[in-house]
Coordinates of C-alpha atoms in Angstrom, one line a residue:
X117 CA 14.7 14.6 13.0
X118 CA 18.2 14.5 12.8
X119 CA 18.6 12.1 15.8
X120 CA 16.5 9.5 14.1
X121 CA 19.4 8.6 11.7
X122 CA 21.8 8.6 14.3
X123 CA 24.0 5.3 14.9
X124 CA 23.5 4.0 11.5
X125 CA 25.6 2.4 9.6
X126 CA 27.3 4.1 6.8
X127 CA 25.9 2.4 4.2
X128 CA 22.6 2.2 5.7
X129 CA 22.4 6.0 5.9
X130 CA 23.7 6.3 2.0
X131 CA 20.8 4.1 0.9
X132 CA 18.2 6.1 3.0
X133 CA 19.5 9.1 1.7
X134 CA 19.3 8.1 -2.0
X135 CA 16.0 6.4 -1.4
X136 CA 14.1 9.7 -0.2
X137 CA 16.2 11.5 -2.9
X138 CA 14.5 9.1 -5.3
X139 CA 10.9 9.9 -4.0
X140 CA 11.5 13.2 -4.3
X141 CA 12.5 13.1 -7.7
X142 CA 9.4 10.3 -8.3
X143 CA 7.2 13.9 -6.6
X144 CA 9.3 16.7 -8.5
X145 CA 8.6 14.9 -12.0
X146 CA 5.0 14.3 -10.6
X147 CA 4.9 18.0 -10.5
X148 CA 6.1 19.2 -13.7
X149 CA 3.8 16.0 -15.3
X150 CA 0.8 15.8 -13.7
X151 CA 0.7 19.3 -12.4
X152 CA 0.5 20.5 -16.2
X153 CA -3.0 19.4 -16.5
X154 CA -4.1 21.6 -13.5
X155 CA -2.5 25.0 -15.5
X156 CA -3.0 24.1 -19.1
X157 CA -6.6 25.3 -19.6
X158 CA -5.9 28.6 -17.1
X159 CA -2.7 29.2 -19.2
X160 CA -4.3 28.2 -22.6
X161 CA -7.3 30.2 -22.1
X162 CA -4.8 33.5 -21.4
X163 CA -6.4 33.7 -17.5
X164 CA -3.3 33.8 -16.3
X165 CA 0.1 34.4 -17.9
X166 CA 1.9 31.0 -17.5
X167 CA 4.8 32.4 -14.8
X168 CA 1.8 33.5 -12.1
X169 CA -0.2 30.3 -13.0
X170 CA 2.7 27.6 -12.6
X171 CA 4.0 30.1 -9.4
X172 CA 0.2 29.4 -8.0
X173 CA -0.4 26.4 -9.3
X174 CA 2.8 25.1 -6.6
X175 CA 1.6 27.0 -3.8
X176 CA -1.4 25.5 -4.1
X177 CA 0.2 22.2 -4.4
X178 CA 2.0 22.8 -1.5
X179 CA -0.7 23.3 0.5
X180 CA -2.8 20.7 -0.7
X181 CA -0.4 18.1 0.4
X182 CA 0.3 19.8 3.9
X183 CA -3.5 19.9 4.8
X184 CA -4.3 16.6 2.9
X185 CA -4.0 14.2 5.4
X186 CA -2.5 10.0 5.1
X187 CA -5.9 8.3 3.9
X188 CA -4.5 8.1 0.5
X189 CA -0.8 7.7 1.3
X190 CA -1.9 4.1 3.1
X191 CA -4.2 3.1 0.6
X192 CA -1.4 2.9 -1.9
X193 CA 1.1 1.3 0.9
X194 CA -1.8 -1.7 1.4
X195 CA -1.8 -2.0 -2.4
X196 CA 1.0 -4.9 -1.1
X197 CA 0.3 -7.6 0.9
X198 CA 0.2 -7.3 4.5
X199 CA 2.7 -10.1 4.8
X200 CA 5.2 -7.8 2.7
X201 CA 4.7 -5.4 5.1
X202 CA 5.5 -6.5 8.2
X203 CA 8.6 -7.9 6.5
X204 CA 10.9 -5.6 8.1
X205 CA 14.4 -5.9 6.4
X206 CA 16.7 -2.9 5.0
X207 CA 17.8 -5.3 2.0
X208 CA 14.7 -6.5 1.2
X209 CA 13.5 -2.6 1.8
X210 CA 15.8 -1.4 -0.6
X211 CA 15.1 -3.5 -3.4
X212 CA 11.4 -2.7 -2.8
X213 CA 11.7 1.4 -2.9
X214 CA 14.2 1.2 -5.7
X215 CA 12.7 -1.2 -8.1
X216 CA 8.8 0.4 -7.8
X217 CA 10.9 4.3 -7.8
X218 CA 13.0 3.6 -10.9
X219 CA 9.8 2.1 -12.9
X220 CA 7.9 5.1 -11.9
X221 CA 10.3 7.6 -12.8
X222 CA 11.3 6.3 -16.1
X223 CA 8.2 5.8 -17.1
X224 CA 6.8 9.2 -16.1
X225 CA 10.0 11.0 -17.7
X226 CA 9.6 8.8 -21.2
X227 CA 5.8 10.0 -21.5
X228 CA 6.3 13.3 -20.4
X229 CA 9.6 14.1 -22.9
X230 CA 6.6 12.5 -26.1
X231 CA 4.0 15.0 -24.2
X232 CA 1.6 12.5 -23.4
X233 CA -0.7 13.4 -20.8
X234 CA 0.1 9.8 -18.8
X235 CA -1.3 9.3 -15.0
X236 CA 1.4 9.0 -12.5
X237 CA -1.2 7.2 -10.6
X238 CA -1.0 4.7 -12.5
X239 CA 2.4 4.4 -12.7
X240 CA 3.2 4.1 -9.8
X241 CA 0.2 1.8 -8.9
X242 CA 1.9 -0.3 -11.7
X243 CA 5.3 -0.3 -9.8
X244 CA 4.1 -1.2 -6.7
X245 CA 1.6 -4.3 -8.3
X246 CA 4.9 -5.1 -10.1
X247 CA 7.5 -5.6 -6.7
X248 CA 4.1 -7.1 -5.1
X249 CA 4.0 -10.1 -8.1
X250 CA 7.5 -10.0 -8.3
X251 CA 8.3 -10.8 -4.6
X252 CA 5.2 -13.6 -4.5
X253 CA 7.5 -15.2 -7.2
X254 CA 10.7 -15.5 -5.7
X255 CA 9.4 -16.5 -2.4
X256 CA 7.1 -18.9 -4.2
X257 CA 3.8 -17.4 -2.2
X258 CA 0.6 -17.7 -4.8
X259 CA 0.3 -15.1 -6.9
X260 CA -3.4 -14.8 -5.3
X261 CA -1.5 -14.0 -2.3
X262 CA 1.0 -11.6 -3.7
X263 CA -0.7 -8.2 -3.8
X264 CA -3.7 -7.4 -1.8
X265 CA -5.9 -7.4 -4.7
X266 CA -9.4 -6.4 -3.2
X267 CA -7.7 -2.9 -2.4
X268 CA -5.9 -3.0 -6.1
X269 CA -9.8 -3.5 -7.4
X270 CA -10.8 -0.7 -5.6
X271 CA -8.2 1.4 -6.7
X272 CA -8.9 0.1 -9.9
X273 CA -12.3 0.3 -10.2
X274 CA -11.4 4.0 -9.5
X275 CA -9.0 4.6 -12.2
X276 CA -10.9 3.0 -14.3
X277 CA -14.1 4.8 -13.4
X278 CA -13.4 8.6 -12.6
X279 CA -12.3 9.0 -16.4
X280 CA -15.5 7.9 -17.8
X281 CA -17.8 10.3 -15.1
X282 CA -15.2 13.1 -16.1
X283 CA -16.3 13.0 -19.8
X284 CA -19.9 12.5 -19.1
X285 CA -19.8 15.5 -16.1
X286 CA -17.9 17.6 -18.3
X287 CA -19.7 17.3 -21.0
X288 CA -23.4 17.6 -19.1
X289 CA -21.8 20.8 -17.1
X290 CA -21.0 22.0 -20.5
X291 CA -24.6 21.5 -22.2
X292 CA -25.9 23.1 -18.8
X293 CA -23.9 26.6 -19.5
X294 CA -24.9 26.2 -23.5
X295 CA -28.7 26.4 -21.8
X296 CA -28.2 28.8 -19.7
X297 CA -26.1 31.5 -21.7
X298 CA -25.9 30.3 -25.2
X299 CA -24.6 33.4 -26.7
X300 CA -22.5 34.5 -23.7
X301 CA -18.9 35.3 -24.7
X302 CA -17.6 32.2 -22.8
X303 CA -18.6 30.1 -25.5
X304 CA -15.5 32.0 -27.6
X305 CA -12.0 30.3 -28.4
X306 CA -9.5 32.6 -27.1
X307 CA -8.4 33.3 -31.0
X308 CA -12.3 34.5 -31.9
X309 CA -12.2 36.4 -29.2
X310 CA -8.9 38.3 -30.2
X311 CA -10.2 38.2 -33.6
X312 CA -14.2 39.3 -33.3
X313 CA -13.1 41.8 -29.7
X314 CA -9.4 42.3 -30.4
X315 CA -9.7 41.1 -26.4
X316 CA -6.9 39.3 -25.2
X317 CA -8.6 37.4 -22.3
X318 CA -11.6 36.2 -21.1
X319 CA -14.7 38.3 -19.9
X320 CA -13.9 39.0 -16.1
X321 CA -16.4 36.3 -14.8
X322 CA -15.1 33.7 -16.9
X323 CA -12.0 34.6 -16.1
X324 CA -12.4 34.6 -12.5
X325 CA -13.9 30.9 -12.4
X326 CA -11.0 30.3 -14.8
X327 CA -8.7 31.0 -11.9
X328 CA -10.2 29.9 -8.8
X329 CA -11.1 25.9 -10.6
X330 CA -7.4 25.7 -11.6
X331 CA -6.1 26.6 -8.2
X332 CA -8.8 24.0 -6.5
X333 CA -7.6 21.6 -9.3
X334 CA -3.9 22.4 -8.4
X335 CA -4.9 22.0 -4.5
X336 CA -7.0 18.7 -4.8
X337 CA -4.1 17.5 -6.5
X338 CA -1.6 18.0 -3.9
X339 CA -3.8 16.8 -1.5
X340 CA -4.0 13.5 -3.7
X341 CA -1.1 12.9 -5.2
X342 CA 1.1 14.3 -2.5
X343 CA -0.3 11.4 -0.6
X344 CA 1.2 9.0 -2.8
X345 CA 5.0 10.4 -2.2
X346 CA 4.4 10.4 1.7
X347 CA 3.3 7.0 1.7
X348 CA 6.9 6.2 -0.5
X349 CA 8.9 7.8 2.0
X350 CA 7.2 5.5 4.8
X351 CA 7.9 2.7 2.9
X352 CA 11.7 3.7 2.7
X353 CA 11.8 4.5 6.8
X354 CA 10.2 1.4 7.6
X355 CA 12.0 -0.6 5.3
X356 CA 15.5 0.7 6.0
X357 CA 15.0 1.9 9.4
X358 CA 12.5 0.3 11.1
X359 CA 13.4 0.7 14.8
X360 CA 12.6 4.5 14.3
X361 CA 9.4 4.3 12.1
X362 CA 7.3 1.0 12.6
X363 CA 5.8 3.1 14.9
X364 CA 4.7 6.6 15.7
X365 CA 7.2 7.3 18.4
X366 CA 5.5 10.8 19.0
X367 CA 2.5 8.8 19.9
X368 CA 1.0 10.8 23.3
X369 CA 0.0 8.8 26.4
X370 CA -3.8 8.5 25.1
X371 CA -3.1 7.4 22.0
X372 CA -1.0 4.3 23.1
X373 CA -4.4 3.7 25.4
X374 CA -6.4 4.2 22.6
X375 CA -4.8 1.5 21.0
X376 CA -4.8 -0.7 24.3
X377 CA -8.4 0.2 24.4
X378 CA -9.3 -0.8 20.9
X379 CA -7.7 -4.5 21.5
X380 CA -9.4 -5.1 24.5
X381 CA -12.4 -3.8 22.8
X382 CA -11.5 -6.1 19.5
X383 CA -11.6 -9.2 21.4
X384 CA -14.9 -8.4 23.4
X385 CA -16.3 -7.9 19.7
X386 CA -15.0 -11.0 18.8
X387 CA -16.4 -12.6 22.2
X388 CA -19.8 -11.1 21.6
X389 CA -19.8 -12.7 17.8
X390 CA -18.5 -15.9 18.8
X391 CA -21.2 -18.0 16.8
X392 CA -20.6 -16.5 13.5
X393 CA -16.6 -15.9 14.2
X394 CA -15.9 -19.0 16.6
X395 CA -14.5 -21.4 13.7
X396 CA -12.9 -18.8 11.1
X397 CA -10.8 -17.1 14.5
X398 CA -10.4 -20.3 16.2
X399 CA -11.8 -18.9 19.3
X400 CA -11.0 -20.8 22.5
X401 CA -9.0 -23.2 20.5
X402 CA -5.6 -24.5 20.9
X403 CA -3.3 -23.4 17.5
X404 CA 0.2 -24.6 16.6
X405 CA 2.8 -21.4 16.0
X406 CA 1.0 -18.8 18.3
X407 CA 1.9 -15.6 17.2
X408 CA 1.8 -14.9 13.9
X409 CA 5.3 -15.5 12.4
X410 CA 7.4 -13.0 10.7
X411 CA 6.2 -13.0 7.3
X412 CA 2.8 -14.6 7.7
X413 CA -1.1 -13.1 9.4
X414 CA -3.0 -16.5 10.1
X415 CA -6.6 -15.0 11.7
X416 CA -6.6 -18.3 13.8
X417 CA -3.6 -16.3 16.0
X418 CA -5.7 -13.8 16.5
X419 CA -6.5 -14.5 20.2
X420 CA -2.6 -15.4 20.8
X421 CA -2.3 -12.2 18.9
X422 CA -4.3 -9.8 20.9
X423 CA -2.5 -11.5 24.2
X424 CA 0.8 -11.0 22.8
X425 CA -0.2 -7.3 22.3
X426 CA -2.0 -6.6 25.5
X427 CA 1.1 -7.8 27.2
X428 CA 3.9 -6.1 25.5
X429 CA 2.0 -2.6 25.9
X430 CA 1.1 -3.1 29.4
X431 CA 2.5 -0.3 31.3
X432 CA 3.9 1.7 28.1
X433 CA 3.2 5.4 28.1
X434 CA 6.1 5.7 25.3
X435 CA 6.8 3.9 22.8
X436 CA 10.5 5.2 23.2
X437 CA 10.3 2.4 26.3
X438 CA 10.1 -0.1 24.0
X439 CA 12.9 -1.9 22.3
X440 CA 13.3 -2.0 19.1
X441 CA 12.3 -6.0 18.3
X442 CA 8.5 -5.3 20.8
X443 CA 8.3 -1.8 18.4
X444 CA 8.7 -4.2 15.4
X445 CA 6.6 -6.8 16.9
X446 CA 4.2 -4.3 18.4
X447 CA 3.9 -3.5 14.1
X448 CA 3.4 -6.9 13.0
X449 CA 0.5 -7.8 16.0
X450 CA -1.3 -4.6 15.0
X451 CA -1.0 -4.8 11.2
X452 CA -2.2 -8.6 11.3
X453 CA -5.4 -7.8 13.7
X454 CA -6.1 -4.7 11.5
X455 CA -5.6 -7.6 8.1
X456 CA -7.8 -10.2 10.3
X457 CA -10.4 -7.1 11.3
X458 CA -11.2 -6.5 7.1
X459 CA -11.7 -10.2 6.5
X460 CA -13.9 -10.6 9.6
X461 CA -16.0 -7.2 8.2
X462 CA -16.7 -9.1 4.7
X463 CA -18.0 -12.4 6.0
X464 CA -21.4 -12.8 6.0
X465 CA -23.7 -13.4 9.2
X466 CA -22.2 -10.0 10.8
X467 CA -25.4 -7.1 11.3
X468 CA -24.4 -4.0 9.7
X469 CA -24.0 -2.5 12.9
X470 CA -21.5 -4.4 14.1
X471 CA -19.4 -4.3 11.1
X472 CA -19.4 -0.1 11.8
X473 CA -18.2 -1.2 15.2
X474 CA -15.5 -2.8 13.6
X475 CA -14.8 -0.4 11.2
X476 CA -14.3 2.4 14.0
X477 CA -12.2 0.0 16.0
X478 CA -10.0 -0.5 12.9
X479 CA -9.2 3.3 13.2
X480 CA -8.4 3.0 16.0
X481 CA -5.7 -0.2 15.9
X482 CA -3.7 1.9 13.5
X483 CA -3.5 5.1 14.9
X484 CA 0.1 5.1 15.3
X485 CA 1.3 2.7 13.1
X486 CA -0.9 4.8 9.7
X487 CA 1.0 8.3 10.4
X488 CA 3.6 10.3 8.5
X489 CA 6.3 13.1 10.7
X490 CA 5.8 16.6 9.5
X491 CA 9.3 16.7 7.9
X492 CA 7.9 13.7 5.4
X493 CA 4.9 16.0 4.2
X494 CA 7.2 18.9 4.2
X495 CA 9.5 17.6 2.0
X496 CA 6.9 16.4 -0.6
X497 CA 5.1 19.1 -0.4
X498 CA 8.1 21.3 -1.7
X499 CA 9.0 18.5 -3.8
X500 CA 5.6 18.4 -5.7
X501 CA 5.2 22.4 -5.2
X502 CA 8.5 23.0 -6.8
X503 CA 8.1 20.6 -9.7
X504 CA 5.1 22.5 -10.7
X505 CA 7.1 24.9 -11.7
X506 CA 9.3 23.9 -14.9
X507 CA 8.2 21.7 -17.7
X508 CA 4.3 22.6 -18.1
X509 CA 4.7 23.7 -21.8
X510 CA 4.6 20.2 -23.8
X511 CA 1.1 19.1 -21.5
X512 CA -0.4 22.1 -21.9
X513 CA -0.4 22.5 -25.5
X514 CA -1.5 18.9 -25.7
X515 CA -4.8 19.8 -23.7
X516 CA -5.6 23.0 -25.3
X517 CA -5.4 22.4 -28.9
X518 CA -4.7 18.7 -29.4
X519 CA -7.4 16.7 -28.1
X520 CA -10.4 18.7 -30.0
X521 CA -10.7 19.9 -33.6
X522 CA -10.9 23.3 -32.7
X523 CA -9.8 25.4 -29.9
X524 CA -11.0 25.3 -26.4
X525 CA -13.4 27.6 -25.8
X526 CA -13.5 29.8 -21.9
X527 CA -17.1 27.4 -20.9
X528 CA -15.0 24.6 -22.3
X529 CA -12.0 25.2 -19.7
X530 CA -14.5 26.0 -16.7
X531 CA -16.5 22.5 -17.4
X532 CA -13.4 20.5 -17.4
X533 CA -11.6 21.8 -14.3
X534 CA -14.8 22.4 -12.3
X535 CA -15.4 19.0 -12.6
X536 CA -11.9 17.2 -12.1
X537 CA -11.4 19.6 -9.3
X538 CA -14.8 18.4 -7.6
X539 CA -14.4 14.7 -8.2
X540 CA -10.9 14.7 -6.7
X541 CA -12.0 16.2 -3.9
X542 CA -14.3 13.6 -3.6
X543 CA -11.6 10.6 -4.4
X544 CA -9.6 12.3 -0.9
X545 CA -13.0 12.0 1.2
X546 CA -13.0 8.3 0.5
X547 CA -9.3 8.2 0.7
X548 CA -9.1 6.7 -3.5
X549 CA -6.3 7.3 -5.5
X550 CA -6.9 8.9 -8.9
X551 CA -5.4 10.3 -11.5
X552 CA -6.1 14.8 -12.5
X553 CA -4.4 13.9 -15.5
X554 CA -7.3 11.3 -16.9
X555 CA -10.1 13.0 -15.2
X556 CA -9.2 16.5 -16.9
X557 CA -8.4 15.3 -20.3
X558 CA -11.4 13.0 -20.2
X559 CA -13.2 16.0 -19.7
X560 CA -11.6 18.0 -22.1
X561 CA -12.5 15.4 -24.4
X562 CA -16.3 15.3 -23.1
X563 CA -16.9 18.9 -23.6
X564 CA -15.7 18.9 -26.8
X565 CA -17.8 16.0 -27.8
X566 CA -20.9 18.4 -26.0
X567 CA -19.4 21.6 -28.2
X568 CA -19.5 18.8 -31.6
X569 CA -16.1 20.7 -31.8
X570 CA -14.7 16.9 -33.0
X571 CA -11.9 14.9 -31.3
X572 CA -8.1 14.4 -32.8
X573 CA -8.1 10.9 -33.1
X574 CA -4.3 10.7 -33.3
X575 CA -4.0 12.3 -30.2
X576 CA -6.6 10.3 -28.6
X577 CA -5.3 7.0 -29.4
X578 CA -2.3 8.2 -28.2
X579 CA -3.7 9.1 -24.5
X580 CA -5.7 6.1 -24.6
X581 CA -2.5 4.0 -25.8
X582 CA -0.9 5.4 -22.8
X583 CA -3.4 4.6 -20.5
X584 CA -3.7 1.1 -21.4
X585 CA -0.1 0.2 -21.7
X586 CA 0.9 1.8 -18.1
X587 CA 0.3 -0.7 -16.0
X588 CA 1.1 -3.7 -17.8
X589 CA 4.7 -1.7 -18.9
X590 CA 5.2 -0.4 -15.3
X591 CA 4.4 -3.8 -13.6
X592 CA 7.1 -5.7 -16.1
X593 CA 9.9 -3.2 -15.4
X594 CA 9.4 -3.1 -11.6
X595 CA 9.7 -6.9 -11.2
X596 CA 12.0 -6.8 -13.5
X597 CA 14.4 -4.6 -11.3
X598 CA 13.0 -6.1 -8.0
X599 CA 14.0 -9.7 -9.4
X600 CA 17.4 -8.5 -10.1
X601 CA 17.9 -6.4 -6.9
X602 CA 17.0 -9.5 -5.0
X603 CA 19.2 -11.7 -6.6
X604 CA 22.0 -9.2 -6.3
X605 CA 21.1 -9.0 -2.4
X606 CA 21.1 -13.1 -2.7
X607 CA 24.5 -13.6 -4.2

């Protein structure tokens, strides 16, 4: 690793090193914040005494980022425009990673210190929206133009979505154990059953399921939000030093003819749809400027395009062969016929077996540029594992006893981390972002709807009030910042 970094410039290195310090603080606070919602029914409930729990709660974290995967880590990088993207500049990188880091971090630190169980998610979904707007602005692109917003809608739609089916799953998961055992013990508060047993935790069973849902909650969570953290730090290395990570330069001889394959196979597709395709791609056609330029994917340069790229990797076993402006370029041709490849899949005319064709071949254009080194996922994963470990207490007492009228009962805590547990596992299949901290306390909230235990509506207002004003607040500050870095970087 260490020979990555070598030959920069001083201050180059002294900006990389404080921009991955800065996503590792962004994943440490991630930890102690988000993390909290994992432990606080298992520590609540008395499963666990807090120290095991929180000591757990990490590993698990840890190992839920190191097995996790990239899916997610990508889909929050192409939350900006492809055009930003292939922008490779270590100014323009810098004031990027700083702005959307700083928003996220204060942010997440403010709500945290008030105890407010706020999504990190969408903080730093907020951030990102924010430099994408921001940098549209000052470069007078249309706003349209300035973040990619089909994948911020589907990010959305998730945020916005996995709340609501954590209530109602909850809550249905709750009424289901209320059927099936409705004078089981689980259906105690931990203080009845001290009071009524003069037991201090949960019936074995319970207690069991207790444990092993807030340790899959703690593992899906690294395995989500961990994502998010890798996909920061490959920001920062391709924004500051590209030369060394536009492109997987541990990429093996068959995966550099995998993704040789896959363009030759791309423009045989395009060949074979040439009705449909002919006048959107410009197929056969003469176009002015092309390759595409430096800050700009026409689809109309996608044959140039897929020439450019056949040509530069003819004969390349190792990317290492490559100077530093074809690994760059080698980037920008694969990102923009990867950008051109999801427009073609939404037009209309193609049969749904050709857009899976194109789907697989999209896999397999960005191969080696969609990756993240071991050391990356290392270090967030001890990041994120570590964080989990200090400042649980305000969250937790937030979950157990501030969102309902009454206590949370043993079924209660089961319900809730069951489901946030499963449907984050799901969110990583289809590689969506979402947030354990809405999911959870949505369905804390559910099942204590189901139990007609009552909600705190002070408390409630205050989670929703936090999940409304995130974004908007997190988008302001970050373009905020990114205008000013810029300007600083202009003058």
């Amino acid at each position: 690793m260490i020979d990555l970094f070598s030959g920069l410039d001083a201050w180059v290195l002294v900006s990389l090193l404080l921009a991955l310090a800065f996503v590792l603080a962004f994943e440490f606070i991630n930890g102690f914040h988000d993390t909290a919602n994992a432990v606080a029914t298992v520590i609540y409930t008395k499963a666990m005494p807090p120290h095991l729990a929180v000591f757990f709660s990490g590993v698990f974290n840890f190992l839920g980022v190191l097995l996790g995967g990239v899916g997610v880590a990508y889909a929050i990088v192409h939350l900006l425009p492809v055009e930003l993207l292939i922008n490779v500049n270590t100014g323009h990188g810098l004031a990027m990673v700083f702005s959307l880091l700083a928003a996220a971090i204060t942010w997440n630190l403010g709500t945290w210190y008030f105890g407010i169980p706020a999504s990190s998610s969408h903080t730093l979904i907020g951030s990102i929206l924010g430099v994408g707007l921001a940098n549209a602005l000052i470069n007078d692109i249309p706003l349209a133009d300035g973040v990619n917003w089909q994948k911020a809608i589907d990010i959305g739609a998730s945020l916005v979505f996995s709340p609501m089916a954590g209530f109602l799953v909850a809550a249905l998961v709750l009424i289901g154990l209320k059927w099936w055992r409705p004078l089981s013990k689980m259906h105690k508060t931990p203080d009845q059953r001290r009071k009524l047993d003069d037991k201090k935790h949960p019936p074995f069973w319970n207690r069991l399921v207790l444990v092993i849902s807030a340790m899959a909650v703690s593992f899906v969570h690294g395995s989500n939000d961990g994502q998010k953290g890798i996909g920061l730090i490959m920001l920062v290395l391709i924004g500051i030093v590209p030369a060394q990570f536009v492109l997987d330069l541990g990429s093996t001889t068959y995966q550099i003819e995998r993704t040789r394959d896959a363009t030759l196979h791309l423009n045989q597709f395009y060949q074979r749809n040439h009705e449909p395709l002919g006048e959107f791609l410009a197929l056969g056609k003469s176009v002015k400027d092309d390759l595409p330029g430096k800050f700009r994917c026409n689809p109309q340069q996608t044959e140039p395009t897929i020439n450019a790229l056949l040509d530069t990797l003819k004969g390349v076993s190792d990317y290492h062969s490559l100077t530093a402006d074809h690994r760059i370029e080698v980037r920008r041709y694969l990102l923009c016929l990867d950008d051109t490849a999801k427009k073609v899949g939404k037009l209309p005319g193609l049969p749904a077996r050709e857009k899976s064709d194109l789907d697989k071949l999209r896999k397999d254009l960005t191969a080696t540029t969609e990756y993240a080194p071991f050391w990356v996922i290392l270090a967030v994963a001890l990041a994120l594992g570590l964080g989990t470990m200090v400042g649980w207490k305000r969250v937790v007492l937030t979950i157990g006893e501030k969102i309902g009228k009454q206590g949370m009962t043993y079924a209660q805590g089961m319900s809730a981390q069951i489901t946030t547990a499963t449907m984050i596992g799901f969110a990583n299949i289809f590689a969506l972002p979402v947030s354990t901290t809405h999911v959870l306390s949505s369905g804390v909230a559910g099942t204590m709807v189901a139990n007609k235990s009552g909600l705190q509506g002070g408390t409630v207002k205050t989670i929703l009030m936090a999940w409304v004003l995130t974004l908007p607040a997190t988008v302001g500050l970050s373009a905020g910042l990114f205008w000013l870095a810029s300007w600083a970087l202009g003058s």
